mmCIF file with all atom_site columns, C-alpha atoms in Angstrom:
data_model
loop_
_atom_site.group_PDB
_atom_site.id
_atom_site.type_symbol
_atom_site.label_atom_id
_atom_site.label_alt_id
_atom_site.label_comp_id
_atom_site.label_asym_id
_atom_site.label_entity_id
_atom_site.label_seq_id
_atom_site.pdbx_PDB_ins_code
_atom_site.Cartn_x
_atom_site.Cartn_y
_atom_site.Cartn_z
_atom_site.occupancy
_atom_site.B_iso_or_equiv
_atom_site.pdbx_formal_charge
_atom_site.auth_seq_id
_atom_site.auth_comp_id
_atom_site.auth_asym_id
_atom_site.auth_atom_id
_atom_site.pdbx_PDB_model_num
ATOM 1   C CA . MET A 1 1   ? 3.139   -5.689  65.317  1.00 0.00 ? 1   MET A CA 1
ATOM 2   C CA . GLY A 1 2   ? 2.524   -6.740  61.841  1.00 0.00 ? 2   GLY A CA 1
ATOM 3   C CA . ARG A 1 3   ? 3.587   -4.673  59.036  1.00 0.00 ? 3   ARG A CA 1
ATOM 4   C CA . SER A 1 4   ? 0.823   -3.406  56.827  1.00 0.00 ? 4   SER A CA 1
ATOM 5   C CA . LYS A 1 5   ? 1.319   -3.947  53.182  1.00 0.00 ? 5   LYS A CA 1
ATOM 6   C CA . VAL A 1 6   ? 0.925   -0.880  51.081  1.00 0.00 ? 6   VAL A CA 1
ATOM 7   C CA . LYS A 1 7   ? -0.303  -1.366  47.550  1.00 0.00 ? 7   LYS A CA 1
ATOM 8   C CA . TYR A 1 8   ? 1.095   1.023   45.094  1.00 0.00 ? 8   TYR A CA 1
ATOM 9   C CA . MET A 1 9   ? -0.818  1.936   41.965  1.00 0.00 ? 9   MET A CA 1
ATOM 10  C CA . PRO A 1 10  ? 1.527   2.110   39.023  1.00 0.00 ? 10  PRO A CA 1
ATOM 11  C CA . ILE A 1 11  ? 1.750   5.486   37.376  1.00 0.00 ? 11  ILE A CA 1
ATOM 12  C CA . GLN A 1 12  ? 0.875   5.269   33.730  1.00 0.00 ? 12  GLN A CA 1
ATOM 13  C CA . SER A 1 13  ? 3.477   6.514   31.343  1.00 0.00 ? 13  SER A CA 1
ATOM 14  C CA . LYS A 1 14  ? 2.648   8.908   28.537  1.00 0.00 ? 14  LYS A CA 1
ATOM 15  C CA . ASP A 1 15  ? 3.300   6.127   26.008  1.00 0.00 ? 15  ASP A CA 1
ATOM 16  C CA . SER A 1 16  ? 0.828   3.868   27.788  1.00 0.00 ? 16  SER A CA 1
ATOM 17  C CA . MET A 1 17  ? -1.808  6.598   27.796  1.00 0.00 ? 17  MET A CA 1
ATOM 18  C CA . LYS A 1 18  ? -1.226  7.330   24.101  1.00 0.00 ? 18  LYS A CA 1
ATOM 19  C CA . ARG A 1 19  ? -1.529  3.643   23.308  1.00 0.00 ? 19  ARG A CA 1
ATOM 20  C CA . LYS A 1 20  ? -4.831  3.430   25.194  1.00 0.00 ? 20  LYS A CA 1
ATOM 21  C CA . ALA A 1 21  ? -6.120  6.545   23.442  1.00 0.00 ? 21  ALA A CA 1
ATOM 22  C CA . LYS A 1 22  ? -5.233  5.054   20.034  1.00 0.00 ? 22  LYS A CA 1
ATOM 23  C CA . MET A 1 23  ? -6.973  1.799   20.936  1.00 0.00 ? 23  MET A CA 1
ATOM 24  C CA . TYR A 1 24  ? -10.041 3.739   22.051  1.00 0.00 ? 24  TYR A CA 1
ATOM 25  C CA . ILE A 1 25  ? -10.115 5.737   18.792  1.00 0.00 ? 25  ILE A CA 1
ATOM 26  C CA . ALA A 1 26  ? -9.590  2.579   16.716  1.00 0.00 ? 26  ALA A CA 1
ATOM 27  C CA . GLY A 1 27  ? -12.449 0.906   18.594  1.00 0.00 ? 27  GLY A CA 1
ATOM 28  C CA . LEU A 1 28  ? -14.750 3.855   17.924  1.00 0.00 ? 28  LEU A CA 1
ATOM 29  C CA . ALA A 1 29  ? -13.747 3.869   14.249  1.00 0.00 ? 29  ALA A CA 1
ATOM 30  C CA . GLY A 1 30  ? -14.486 0.136   14.031  1.00 0.00 ? 30  GLY A CA 1
ATOM 31  C CA . LEU A 1 31  ? -17.839 0.640   15.709  1.00 0.00 ? 31  LEU A CA 1
ATOM 32  C CA . GLY A 1 32  ? -18.600 3.464   13.270  1.00 0.00 ? 32  GLY A CA 1
ATOM 33  C CA . LEU A 1 33  ? -17.734 1.188   10.339  1.00 0.00 ? 33  LEU A CA 1
ATOM 34  C CA . ILE A 1 34  ? -20.051 -1.523  11.667  1.00 0.00 ? 34  ILE A CA 1
ATOM 35  C CA . VAL A 1 35  ? -22.882 1.006   11.999  1.00 0.00 ? 35  VAL A CA 1
ATOM 36  C CA . LEU A 1 36  ? -22.219 2.296   8.467   1.00 0.00 ? 36  LEU A CA 1
ATOM 37  C CA . VAL A 1 37  ? -22.285 -1.215  7.001   1.00 0.00 ? 37  VAL A CA 1
ATOM 38  C CA . SER A 1 38  ? -25.460 -2.034  8.939   1.00 0.00 ? 38  SER A CA 1
ATOM 39  C CA . ILE A 1 39  ? -27.217 1.090   7.705   1.00 0.00 ? 39  ILE A CA 1
ATOM 40  C CA . TYR A 1 40  ? -26.164 0.348   4.126   1.00 0.00 ? 40  TYR A CA 1
ATOM 41  C CA . ASN A 1 41  ? -27.363 -3.257  4.348   1.00 0.00 ? 41  ASN A CA 1
ATOM 42  C CA . CYS A 1 42  ? -30.690 -2.258  5.898   1.00 0.00 ? 42  CYS A CA 1
ATOM 43  C CA . THR A 1 43  ? -31.421 0.401   3.289   1.00 0.00 ? 43  THR A CA 1
ATOM 44  C CA . SER A 1 44  ? -30.360 -1.467  0.170   1.00 0.00 ? 44  SER A CA 1
ATOM 45  C CA . GLY A 1 45  ? -32.829 -3.746  -1.513  1.00 0.00 ? 45  GLY A CA 1
ATOM 46  C CA . ASP A 1 46  ? -32.054 -5.626  -4.692  1.00 0.00 ? 46  ASP A CA 1
ATOM 47  C CA . GLY A 1 47  ? -29.811 -2.835  -5.971  1.00 0.00 ? 47  GLY A CA 1
ATOM 48  C CA . ARG A 1 48  ? -32.243 -1.494  -8.531  1.00 0.00 ? 48  ARG A CA 1
ATOM 49  C CA . GLN A 1 49  ? -33.861 1.845   -8.023  1.00 0.00 ? 49  GLN A CA 1
ATOM 50  C CA . ALA A 1 50  ? -37.543 2.613   -8.385  1.00 0.00 ? 50  ALA A CA 1
ATOM 51  C CA . ASP A 1 51  ? -38.433 4.974   -11.227 1.00 0.00 ? 51  ASP A CA 1
ATOM 52  C CA . ASP A 1 52  ? -39.617 7.711   -8.884  1.00 0.00 ? 52  ASP A CA 1
ATOM 53  C CA . GLN A 1 53  ? -36.318 7.924   -6.976  1.00 0.00 ? 53  GLN A CA 1
ATOM 54  C CA . LYS A 1 54  ? -33.685 10.407  -8.108  1.00 0.00 ? 54  LYS A CA 1
ATOM 55  C CA . CYS A 1 55  ? -30.212 9.334   -9.195  1.00 0.00 ? 55  CYS A CA 1
ATOM 56  C CA . PHE A 1 56  ? -28.090 12.011  -10.805 1.00 0.00 ? 56  PHE A CA 1
ATOM 57  C CA . PHE A 1 57  ? -25.892 9.396   -12.531 1.00 0.00 ? 57  PHE A CA 1
ATOM 58  C CA . CYS A 1 58  ? -29.064 8.043   -14.191 1.00 0.00 ? 58  CYS A CA 1
ATOM 59  C CA . ASP A 1 59  ? -29.859 11.623  -15.210 1.00 0.00 ? 59  ASP A CA 1
ATOM 60  C CA . PHE A 1 60  ? -26.343 12.001  -16.687 1.00 0.00 ? 60  PHE A CA 1
ATOM 61  C CA . ALA A 1 61  ? -26.569 8.728   -18.575 1.00 0.00 ? 61  ALA A CA 1
ATOM 62  C CA . HIS A 1 62  ? -29.948 9.635   -20.074 1.00 0.00 ? 62  HIS A CA 1
ATOM 63  C CA . ARG A 1 63  ? -29.291 13.379  -20.526 1.00 0.00 ? 63  ARG A CA 1
ATOM 64  C CA . ARG A 1 64  ? -32.370 14.209  -18.423 1.00 0.00 ? 64  ARG A CA 1
ATOM 65  C CA . GLN A 1 65  ? -31.050 16.938  -16.223 1.00 0.00 ? 65  GLN A CA 1
ATOM 66  C CA . GLY A 1 66  ? -28.370 19.503  -16.830 1.00 0.00 ? 66  GLY A CA 1
ATOM 67  C CA . PRO A 1 67  ? -25.827 20.577  -16.985 1.00 0.00 ? 67  PRO A CA 1
ATOM 68  C CA . PRO A 1 68  ? -24.504 17.030  -17.220 1.00 0.00 ? 68  PRO A CA 1
ATOM 69  C CA . PRO A 1 69  ? -20.821 16.320  -17.564 1.00 0.00 ? 69  PRO A CA 1
ATOM 70  C CA . VAL A 1 70  ? -19.442 16.046  -21.074 1.00 0.00 ? 70  VAL A CA 1
ATOM 71  C CA . LEU A 1 71  ? -20.068 12.477  -22.165 1.00 0.00 ? 71  LEU A CA 1
ATOM 72  C CA . GLU A 1 72  ? -16.749 11.319  -23.622 1.00 0.00 ? 72  GLU A CA 1
ATOM 73  C CA . VAL A 1 73  ? -18.228 7.977   -24.761 1.00 0.00 ? 73  VAL A CA 1
ATOM 74  C CA . GLU A 1 74  ? -21.842 6.909   -25.143 1.00 0.00 ? 74  GLU A CA 1
ATOM 75  C CA . THR A 1 75  ? -23.101 3.457   -26.091 1.00 0.00 ? 75  THR A CA 1
ATOM 76  C CA . SER A 1 76  ? -26.502 1.864   -25.752 1.00 0.00 ? 76  SER A CA 1
ATOM 77  C CA . GLU A 1 77  ? -25.396 0.376   -22.390 1.00 0.00 ? 77  GLU A CA 1
ATOM 78  C CA . TYR A 1 78  ? -23.059 2.872   -20.699 1.00 0.00 ? 78  TYR A CA 1
ATOM 79  C CA . VAL A 1 79  ? -21.448 6.303   -20.788 1.00 0.00 ? 79  VAL A CA 1
ATOM 80  C CA . ILE A 1 80  ? -17.970 7.533   -19.838 1.00 0.00 ? 80  ILE A CA 1
ATOM 81  C CA . PHE A 1 81  ? -17.263 11.005  -18.441 1.00 0.00 ? 81  PHE A CA 1
ATOM 82  C CA . LYS A 1 82  ? -14.587 12.823  -16.441 1.00 0.00 ? 82  LYS A CA 1
ATOM 83  C CA . ASP A 1 83  ? -14.863 12.521  -12.663 1.00 0.00 ? 83  ASP A CA 1
ATOM 84  C CA . LYS A 1 84  ? -15.992 15.753  -10.982 1.00 0.00 ? 84  LYS A CA 1
ATOM 85  C CA . TYR A 1 85  ? -13.246 15.362  -8.347  1.00 0.00 ? 85  TYR A CA 1
ATOM 86  C CA . PRO A 1 86  ? -10.349 13.760  -10.251 1.00 0.00 ? 86  PRO A CA 1
ATOM 87  C CA . ALA A 1 87  ? -7.757  11.830  -8.248  1.00 0.00 ? 87  ALA A CA 1
ATOM 88  C CA . ALA A 1 88  ? -5.210  12.277  -11.071 1.00 0.00 ? 88  ALA A CA 1
ATOM 89  C CA . GLU A 1 89  ? -4.888  14.005  -14.449 1.00 0.00 ? 89  GLU A CA 1
ATOM 90  C CA . HIS A 1 90  ? -6.985  11.294  -16.113 1.00 0.00 ? 90  HIS A CA 1
ATOM 91  C CA . HIS A 1 91  ? -9.883  10.156  -13.928 1.00 0.00 ? 91  HIS A CA 1
ATOM 92  C CA . TYR A 1 92  ? -12.971 8.940   -15.749 1.00 0.00 ? 92  TYR A CA 1
ATOM 93  C CA . LEU A 1 93  ? -16.097 7.051   -14.758 1.00 0.00 ? 93  LEU A CA 1
ATOM 94  C CA . ALA A 1 94  ? -18.004 4.488   -16.809 1.00 0.00 ? 94  ALA A CA 1
ATOM 95  C CA . ILE A 1 95  ? -21.596 4.080   -15.641 1.00 0.00 ? 95  ILE A CA 1
ATOM 96  C CA . PRO A 1 96  ? -24.316 1.799   -17.009 1.00 0.00 ? 96  PRO A CA 1
ATOM 97  C CA . LYS A 1 97  ? -27.506 3.404   -18.267 1.00 0.00 ? 97  LYS A CA 1
ATOM 98  C CA . GLU A 1 98  ? -29.513 0.874   -16.276 1.00 0.00 ? 98  GLU A CA 1
ATOM 99  C CA . HIS A 1 99  ? -29.412 1.622   -12.553 1.00 0.00 ? 99  HIS A CA 1
ATOM 100 C CA . PHE A 1 100 ? -27.558 -0.763  -10.231 1.00 0.00 ? 100 PHE A CA 1
ATOM 101 C CA . ASP A 1 101 ? -26.492 0.424   -6.779  1.00 0.00 ? 101 ASP A CA 1
ATOM 102 C CA . SER A 1 102 ? -23.109 -1.318  -6.879  1.00 0.00 ? 102 SER A CA 1
ATOM 103 C CA . LEU A 1 103 ? -21.304 -4.544  -7.763  1.00 0.00 ? 103 LEU A CA 1
ATOM 104 C CA . LYS A 1 104 ? -23.256 -6.138  -4.907  1.00 0.00 ? 104 LYS A CA 1
ATOM 105 C CA . ALA A 1 105 ? -26.443 -5.907  -7.020  1.00 0.00 ? 105 ALA A CA 1
ATOM 106 C CA . LEU A 1 106 ? -24.918 -7.825  -9.952  1.00 0.00 ? 106 LEU A CA 1
ATOM 107 C CA . ASN A 1 107 ? -24.614 -11.529 -10.684 1.00 0.00 ? 107 ASN A CA 1
ATOM 108 C CA . LYS A 1 108 ? -23.280 -13.879 -13.348 1.00 0.00 ? 108 LYS A CA 1
ATOM 109 C CA . CYS A 1 109 ? -25.637 -12.555 -16.040 1.00 0.00 ? 109 CYS A CA 1
ATOM 110 C CA . HIS A 1 110 ? -24.032 -9.080  -15.746 1.00 0.00 ? 110 HIS A CA 1
ATOM 111 C CA . VAL A 1 111 ? -20.500 -10.229 -16.615 1.00 0.00 ? 111 VAL A CA 1
ATOM 112 C CA . GLY A 1 112 ? -20.953 -9.123  -20.232 1.00 0.00 ? 112 GLY A CA 1
ATOM 113 C CA . LEU A 1 113 ? -21.967 -5.595  -19.220 1.00 0.00 ? 113 LEU A CA 1
ATOM 114 C CA . VAL A 1 114 ? -19.036 -5.215  -16.821 1.00 0.00 ? 114 VAL A CA 1
ATOM 115 C CA . ARG A 1 115 ? -16.603 -6.594  -19.441 1.00 0.00 ? 115 ARG A CA 1
ATOM 116 C CA . ARG A 1 116 ? -17.897 -4.144  -22.060 1.00 0.00 ? 116 ARG A CA 1
ATOM 117 C CA . MET A 1 117 ? -17.594 -1.249  -19.588 1.00 0.00 ? 117 MET A CA 1
ATOM 118 C CA . GLU A 1 118 ? -14.024 -2.328  -18.797 1.00 0.00 ? 118 GLU A CA 1
ATOM 119 C CA . GLN A 1 119 ? -13.114 -2.716  -22.489 1.00 0.00 ? 119 GLN A CA 1
ATOM 120 C CA . GLY A 1 120 ? -14.723 0.646   -23.268 1.00 0.00 ? 120 GLY A CA 1
ATOM 121 C CA . MET A 1 121 ? -12.715 2.320   -20.502 1.00 0.00 ? 121 MET A CA 1
ATOM 122 C CA . MET A 1 122 ? -9.486  0.685   -21.722 1.00 0.00 ? 122 MET A CA 1
ATOM 123 C CA . GLN A 1 123 ? -10.134 1.809   -25.307 1.00 0.00 ? 123 GLN A CA 1
ATOM 124 C CA . PHE A 1 124 ? -10.996 5.320   -24.131 1.00 0.00 ? 124 PHE A CA 1
ATOM 125 C CA . LEU A 1 125 ? -7.801  5.545   -22.037 1.00 0.00 ? 125 LEU A CA 1
ATOM 126 C CA . ARG A 1 126 ? -5.771  4.468   -25.090 1.00 0.00 ? 126 ARG A CA 1
ATOM 127 C CA . SER A 1 127 ? -7.397  7.335   -27.043 1.00 0.00 ? 127 SER A CA 1
ATOM 128 C CA . LYS A 1 128 ? -5.933  9.669   -24.371 1.00 0.00 ? 128 LYS A CA 1
ATOM 129 C CA . ASN A 1 129 ? -2.445  8.145   -24.902 1.00 0.00 ? 129 ASN A CA 1
ATOM 130 C CA . VAL A 1 130 ? -2.683  6.249   -21.611 1.00 0.00 ? 130 VAL A CA 1
ATOM 131 C CA . ASP A 1 131 ? -1.490  2.651   -21.314 1.00 0.00 ? 131 ASP A CA 1
ATOM 132 C CA . PRO A 1 132 ? -4.439  0.915   -19.594 1.00 0.00 ? 132 PRO A CA 1
ATOM 133 C CA . LYS A 1 133 ? -2.039  -1.563  -17.964 1.00 0.00 ? 133 LYS A CA 1
ATOM 134 C CA . GLU A 1 134 ? -0.545  1.364   -16.033 1.00 0.00 ? 134 GLU A CA 1
ATOM 135 C CA . ALA A 1 135 ? -3.945  2.788   -15.017 1.00 0.00 ? 135 ALA A CA 1
ATOM 136 C CA . ILE A 1 136 ? -6.118  1.922   -12.041 1.00 0.00 ? 136 ILE A CA 1
ATOM 137 C CA . VAL A 1 137 ? -9.406  0.491   -13.311 1.00 0.00 ? 137 VAL A CA 1
ATOM 138 C CA . GLY A 1 138 ? -11.945 -0.773  -10.815 1.00 0.00 ? 138 GLY A CA 1
ATOM 139 C CA . PHE A 1 139 ? -14.958 -0.385  -8.534  1.00 0.00 ? 139 PHE A CA 1
ATOM 140 C CA . HIS A 1 140 ? -15.494 0.694   -4.943  1.00 0.00 ? 140 HIS A CA 1
ATOM 141 C CA . LEU A 1 141 ? -17.469 -1.752  -2.848  1.00 0.00 ? 141 LEU A CA 1
ATOM 142 C CA . PRO A 1 142 ? -20.322 -0.964  -0.446  1.00 0.00 ? 142 PRO A CA 1
ATOM 143 C CA . PRO A 1 143 ? -20.436 0.792   1.895   1.00 0.00 ? 143 PRO A CA 1
ATOM 144 C CA . PHE A 1 144 ? -17.404 2.653   0.506   1.00 0.00 ? 144 PHE A CA 1
ATOM 145 C CA . ILE A 1 145 ? -19.206 4.072   -2.523  1.00 0.00 ? 145 ILE A CA 1
ATOM 146 C CA . SER A 1 146 ? -19.713 7.794   -2.977  1.00 0.00 ? 146 SER A CA 1
ATOM 147 C CA . VAL A 1 147 ? -22.694 7.512   -5.339  1.00 0.00 ? 147 VAL A CA 1
ATOM 148 C CA . ARG A 1 148 ? -25.194 4.665   -5.253  1.00 0.00 ? 148 ARG A CA 1
ATOM 149 C CA . HIS A 1 149 ? -24.949 3.901   -8.944  1.00 0.00 ? 149 HIS A CA 1
ATOM 150 C CA . LEU A 1 150 ? -22.482 1.358   -10.284 1.00 0.00 ? 150 LEU A CA 1
ATOM 151 C CA . HIS A 1 151 ? -19.421 3.183   -11.610 1.00 0.00 ? 151 HIS A CA 1
ATOM 152 C CA . LEU A 1 152 ? -16.085 1.982   -12.944 1.00 0.00 ? 152 LEU A CA 1
ATOM 153 C CA . HIS A 1 153 ? -13.089 4.236   -12.263 1.00 0.00 ? 153 HIS A CA 1
ATOM 154 C CA . GLY A 1 154 ? -10.271 4.692   -14.787 1.00 0.00 ? 154 GLY A CA 1
ATOM 155 C CA . ILE A 1 155 ? -7.361  6.646   -13.238 1.00 0.00 ? 155 ILE A CA 1
ATOM 156 C CA . TYR A 1 156 ? -3.905  7.606   -14.574 1.00 0.00 ? 156 TYR A CA 1
ATOM 157 C CA . PRO A 1 157 ? -1.172  8.264   -13.551 1.00 0.00 ? 157 PRO A CA 1
ATOM 158 C CA . PRO A 1 158 ? -1.306  6.703   -10.098 1.00 0.00 ? 158 PRO A CA 1
ATOM 159 C CA . ALA A 1 159 ? 1.884   8.591   -9.169  1.00 0.00 ? 159 ALA A CA 1
ATOM 160 C CA . ASP A 1 160 ? -0.107  11.877  -9.271  1.00 0.00 ? 160 ASP A CA 1
ATOM 161 C CA . MET A 1 161 ? -2.555  10.651  -6.641  1.00 0.00 ? 161 MET A CA 1
ATOM 162 C CA . SER A 1 162 ? -2.505  11.895  -3.054  1.00 0.00 ? 162 SER A CA 1
ATOM 163 C CA . ILE A 1 163 ? -1.782  9.407   -0.274  1.00 0.00 ? 163 ILE A CA 1
ATOM 164 C CA . GLY A 1 164 ? -5.495  9.399   0.629   1.00 0.00 ? 164 GLY A CA 1
ATOM 165 C CA . ASN A 1 165 ? -6.510  8.613   -2.944  1.00 0.00 ? 165 ASN A CA 1
ATOM 166 C CA . ARG A 1 166 ? -3.842  5.912   -3.251  1.00 0.00 ? 166 ARG A CA 1
ATOM 167 C CA . ILE A 1 167 ? -5.342  4.242   -0.201  1.00 0.00 ? 167 ILE A CA 1
ATOM 168 C CA . SER A 1 168 ? -8.910  4.752   -1.461  1.00 0.00 ? 168 SER A CA 1
ATOM 169 C CA . PHE A 1 169 ? -8.122  3.111   -4.814  1.00 0.00 ? 169 PHE A CA 1
ATOM 170 C CA . MET A 1 170 ? -5.821  0.280   -3.706  1.00 0.00 ? 170 MET A CA 1
ATOM 171 C CA . PRO A 1 171 ? -7.099  -3.278  -4.113  1.00 0.00 ? 171 PRO A CA 1
ATOM 172 C CA . SER A 1 172 ? -8.731  -4.135  -0.796  1.00 0.00 ? 172 SER A CA 1
ATOM 173 C CA . PHE A 1 173 ? -12.069 -4.926  0.785   1.00 0.00 ? 173 PHE A CA 1
ATOM 174 C CA . TRP A 1 174 ? -13.257 -1.452  -0.327  1.00 0.00 ? 174 TRP A CA 1
ATOM 175 C CA . PHE A 1 175 ? -11.915 -1.386  -3.917  1.00 0.00 ? 175 PHE A CA 1
ATOM 176 C CA . LYS A 1 176 ? -11.786 -4.171  -6.490  1.00 0.00 ? 176 LYS A CA 1
ATOM 177 C CA . LYS A 1 177 ? -9.896  -4.066  -9.775  1.00 0.00 ? 177 LYS A CA 1
ATOM 178 C CA . SER A 1 178 ? -12.159 -4.692  -12.763 1.00 0.00 ? 178 SER A CA 1
ATOM 179 C CA . ASN A 1 179 ? -10.619 -8.052  -13.689 1.00 0.00 ? 179 ASN A CA 1
ATOM 180 C CA . ASP A 1 180 ? -11.098 -9.265  -10.087 1.00 0.00 ? 180 ASP A CA 1
ATOM 181 C CA . ALA A 1 181 ? -14.688 -7.996  -10.130 1.00 0.00 ? 181 ALA A CA 1
ATOM 182 C CA . ILE A 1 182 ? -15.375 -9.936  -13.345 1.00 0.00 ? 182 ILE A CA 1
ATOM 183 C CA . ARG A 1 183 ? -13.901 -13.137 -11.871 1.00 0.00 ? 183 ARG A CA 1
ATOM 184 C CA . GLU A 1 184 ? -16.079 -12.716 -8.784  1.00 0.00 ? 184 GLU A CA 1
ATOM 185 C CA . LEU A 1 185 ? -19.224 -12.123 -10.889 1.00 0.00 ? 185 LEU A CA 1
ATOM 186 C CA . GLU A 1 186 ? -18.540 -15.275 -12.926 1.00 0.00 ? 186 GLU A CA 1
ATOM 187 C CA . ASP A 1 187 ? -18.931 -17.283 -9.710  1.00 0.00 ? 187 ASP A CA 1
ATOM 188 C CA . ARG A 1 188 ? -22.113 -15.567 -8.466  1.00 0.00 ? 188 ARG A CA 1
ATOM 189 C CA . GLU A 1 189 ? -25.439 -17.327 -8.696  1.00 0.00 ? 189 GLU A CA 1
ATOM 190 C CA . LEU A 1 190 ? -28.237 -15.881 -10.824 1.00 0.00 ? 190 LEU A CA 1
#
């Protein structure tokens, strides 16, 4: 008589199951990110907003609707005000008065505007006794933007930031320091 071969199914260890669960969650998160990026790309046009659409940053910049934040700096091109949800003691936003959804909507001809916003933020931080070289100054990139209106963050001190905020504002594919953003804009076609 021949012996029958018995196949044994290996029992999965807890570590193996945890690893599979983490891979599954990471896959779902990646899929969610792809969907988010697709939705953003499908709904964004040239980055300028029609006059009839509402943008509360536009309202702040033009003092149309209240109560707006206290405008710390106002020029003919941009305003600076304290972030509603500060990541550190000093967290300010510089926004242009003209509506642009994000850096994605800008090109080479906007380098001057972005430079002036950056210089204005640096000067403002100095007025608060903050060394701009020690501050985080930059832009979030789509789809990782909280408000669809171009805004430059100025944050100090980074040591006061939570771990989540440190990740959110670290140079990456979701956040670009202002000097890197300017270099990228210099290479963009009109």
